[in-house]
Every structure is written in C-alpha cells, then in structure tokens.
Steps between C-alpha positions, in 0.01 A plus 500: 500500500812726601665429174169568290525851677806582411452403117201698534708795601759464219199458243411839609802689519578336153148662355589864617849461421455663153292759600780603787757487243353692219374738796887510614628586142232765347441711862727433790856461297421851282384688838777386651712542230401859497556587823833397511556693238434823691801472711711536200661718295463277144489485175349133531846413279857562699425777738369367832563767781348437825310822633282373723235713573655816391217471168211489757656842686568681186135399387330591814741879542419562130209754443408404141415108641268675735391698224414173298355368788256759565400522053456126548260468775331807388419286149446225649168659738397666238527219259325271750239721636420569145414110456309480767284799403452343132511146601253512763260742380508280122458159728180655683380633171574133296344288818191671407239317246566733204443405101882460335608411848745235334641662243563807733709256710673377208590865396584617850802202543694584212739729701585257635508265302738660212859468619695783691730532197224591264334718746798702493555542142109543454513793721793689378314492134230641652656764736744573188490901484539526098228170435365381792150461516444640851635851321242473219215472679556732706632737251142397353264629805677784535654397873892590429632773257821372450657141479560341841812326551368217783831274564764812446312792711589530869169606586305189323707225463472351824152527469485350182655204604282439829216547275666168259556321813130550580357346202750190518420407856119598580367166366672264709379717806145489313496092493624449808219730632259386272549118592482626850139663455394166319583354891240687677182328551192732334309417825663733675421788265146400514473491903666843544268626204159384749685675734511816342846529407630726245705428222787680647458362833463123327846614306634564858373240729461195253774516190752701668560230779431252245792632292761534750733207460508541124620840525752458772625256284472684184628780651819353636539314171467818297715699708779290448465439158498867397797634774719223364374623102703525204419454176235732371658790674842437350348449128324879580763710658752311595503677834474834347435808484763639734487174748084571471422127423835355666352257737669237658540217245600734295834638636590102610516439142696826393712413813562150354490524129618887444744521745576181559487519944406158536541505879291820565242433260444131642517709871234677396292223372554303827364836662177452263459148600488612886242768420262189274603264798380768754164542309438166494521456873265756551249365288579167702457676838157634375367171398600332827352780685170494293469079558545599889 
C-alpha cells in the first residue's frame, strides 16, 4: 500500500513536470534573467561591470524618471477610467432587449479585436494632419480653421493618444461587465420594482453590488495592462512631443535599444514589475477582505 503511494506521488510530479519546466523557461529564467541584469554595467556581449544598485539610485535621484512616472500613471487613469465610462455605460445599454442587439455587439468588439499593431497604424492615417480623415471632417463642419497636427502638437498629442487607447480597451471592460449583468437574477429587479424602487436606486442597490467583483478584477487587470503599455503609443509618438507621450515603456526601450544601458533600462523594468506586483496584491487584499 506504502509503495502504491509513493508511485502515486511520482505519477504526479511526472504530470506537472512539463508544465514546471516550460513555466521555469518562458517566466521565471527571463525575470530573473532581467534582474540580474540591473546590477550591471553591460553590453550583454564583453562588458559585465558590477554596479550593484547604483542603476536603482540614479533612477530613483533622477527627475525625468519621476517625470515619466507621473505622464504614465496620469495615461493610464485616464485611459482606464475612460473604459469604464464607455464599457459600462455600452454593457448596461447592450444587456437591454433592443432590435440589432447582436450585431451592435459584434461591431462594439472590434477594438479589440484588431491587433495593437494595426490600431496604431490605423490611427496615425487618420490623425495624419495633411490626409487624415479626422482633419476632413472637421475641416467639413466647420469645427477647426486650420489643420490640426494631433501626434506632433504639445497641447493635443497626449490627448490624442489617450483617446486611441480608449477605443482599443473599452470592449474588454464592456464584456466583462456585460457577462457580469447576464449574472444577476431578473427577480431581483422585479422585487425592488413592487417596492417602489427607482431606476437609479435599482442601478445602485441591485447591479452595482452585483458588479463588484468583475470590476475589481477588471480594474486591476486593466490597470496593469495599460501602465505596463507599449505599442500603440510608440507607433504614434514615439514618446513625443517634447517627452509629452514618454511614458514608461517607452524610455526602457530607448534606454535599451537607443542607448544601449542594458543595466538601467532592465532596473527600471524590475521597478515596473514591483509597481504591477504591488497592484496585484491590492486587488488580492480586496477580494479576501470582500469574502470576509
């Protein structure tokens, strides 16, 4: 019976074995990989020059990180409370029995659904100041007088690309909240409605409490996603104008790829992992607290 255990053991080690492995290769051994990295001086070739955490110092006395800090989480609330504004207010609207309801789904998800490469490019055709469409139409009801450069101007081009970021990432917010909505039993609606409820006071005493987990979880998820962003704000502006657009992601890359710091842009990456790692155990902490 003792040695039927044990084989029973090895069986299972032996089934998760790959999993651990490929686990080992594709997550741990790069994050690791990375850090270690940051306590160099390198030019991942010949040049291996132990700094320890002189990269982390320099990063944290440098003003412009701070700077980049402050333009990233500034997109990155404004990008997410923009999705939850669209996303929830199109889930309410497409949880209600309306003709075309479908095929106003189908419409709705293909943000989303078109990859981040082709978002980009789609966008800076459209914001183009010589032919982009956005121009034209305006031009066309009389809103601007003169052509409006969106991704070069100082004054619009961080808008411009919170606005992008917007229509990429409200329809995973608006599924998430929509399959939520689809959770909550229409009894309830119907009781507080014999009870005189308003719709307002239904929205706040029924679907709001309803809702909850999905948008912790959507909202810890989204945050994430969009502070750790890169590639539709690099095809736009590249960071610019004048450090405008520069968030994060972007100066690890010209850190690593212009300028070829290896150590202080993987420094600052590890920095970005603490602040994702941080959110996450918030959102944990919430969720235990709500089961209590």
């Amino acid at each position: 019976m003792k040695e039927l255990s044990g084989k029973t053991h090895i069986s299972g080690y032996l089934f998760v074995l790959p999993s651990i492995v490929t686990l080992m290769l594709l997550v741990t051994y790069p994050l690791l990989y990375g850090m270690y990295i940051s306590f160099f001086n390198t030019n991942l070739l010949n040049q291996w020059d132990f700094v320890g955490f002189s990269h982390y110092g320099d990063i944290f006395g440098n003003l412009e990180f701070l700077q980049r800090i402050f333009v990233t989480l500034k997109f990155t609330v404004l990008t997410v409370g923009g999705h939850f504004v669209i996303g929830l207010g199109l889930a309410i609207l497409l949880n209600r029995k309306l003709p075309g309801q479908t095929l106003f789904r189908a419409i709705l998800i293909l943000p989303w659904l078109l990859p981040e490469v082709v978002v980009g490019l789609l966008w800076k055709w459209l914001l183009n100041p010589m032919y982009g469409l956005t121009n034209h139409y305006l031009f066309k009801f009389n809103l601007i007088s003169a052509p409006v450069s969106w991704l070069s101007n100082v004054d619009v081009a961080f808008w411009a690309v919170v606005v992008v970021c917007i229509w990429k990432g409200f329809p995973m917010l608006m599924l998430m909240v929509l399959a939520g909505l689809q959770t909550i039993s229409e009894d309830l609606y119907e009781a507080a409605k014999i009870d005189g409820c308003t719709g307002v006071q239904s929205f706040r005493f029924i679907t709001l409490p309803g809702l909850l987990p999905v948008l912790l979880v959507s909202l810890i998820l989204d945050t994430v996603w969009w502070f750790k962003h890169f590639t539709v704000v690099w095809l736009l502006t590249q960071g610019g104008p004048a450090n405008e657009t520069n968030i994060v992601s972007i100066d690890i890359y010209k850190s690593a790829f212009e300028f070829f710091e290896f150590g202080k842009a993987a420094a600052m990456a590890v920095i970005v992992l603490f602040v994702c790692t941080l959110i996450g155990y918030v959102y944990r902490r919430m969720l235990n607290h709500d089961n209590d």
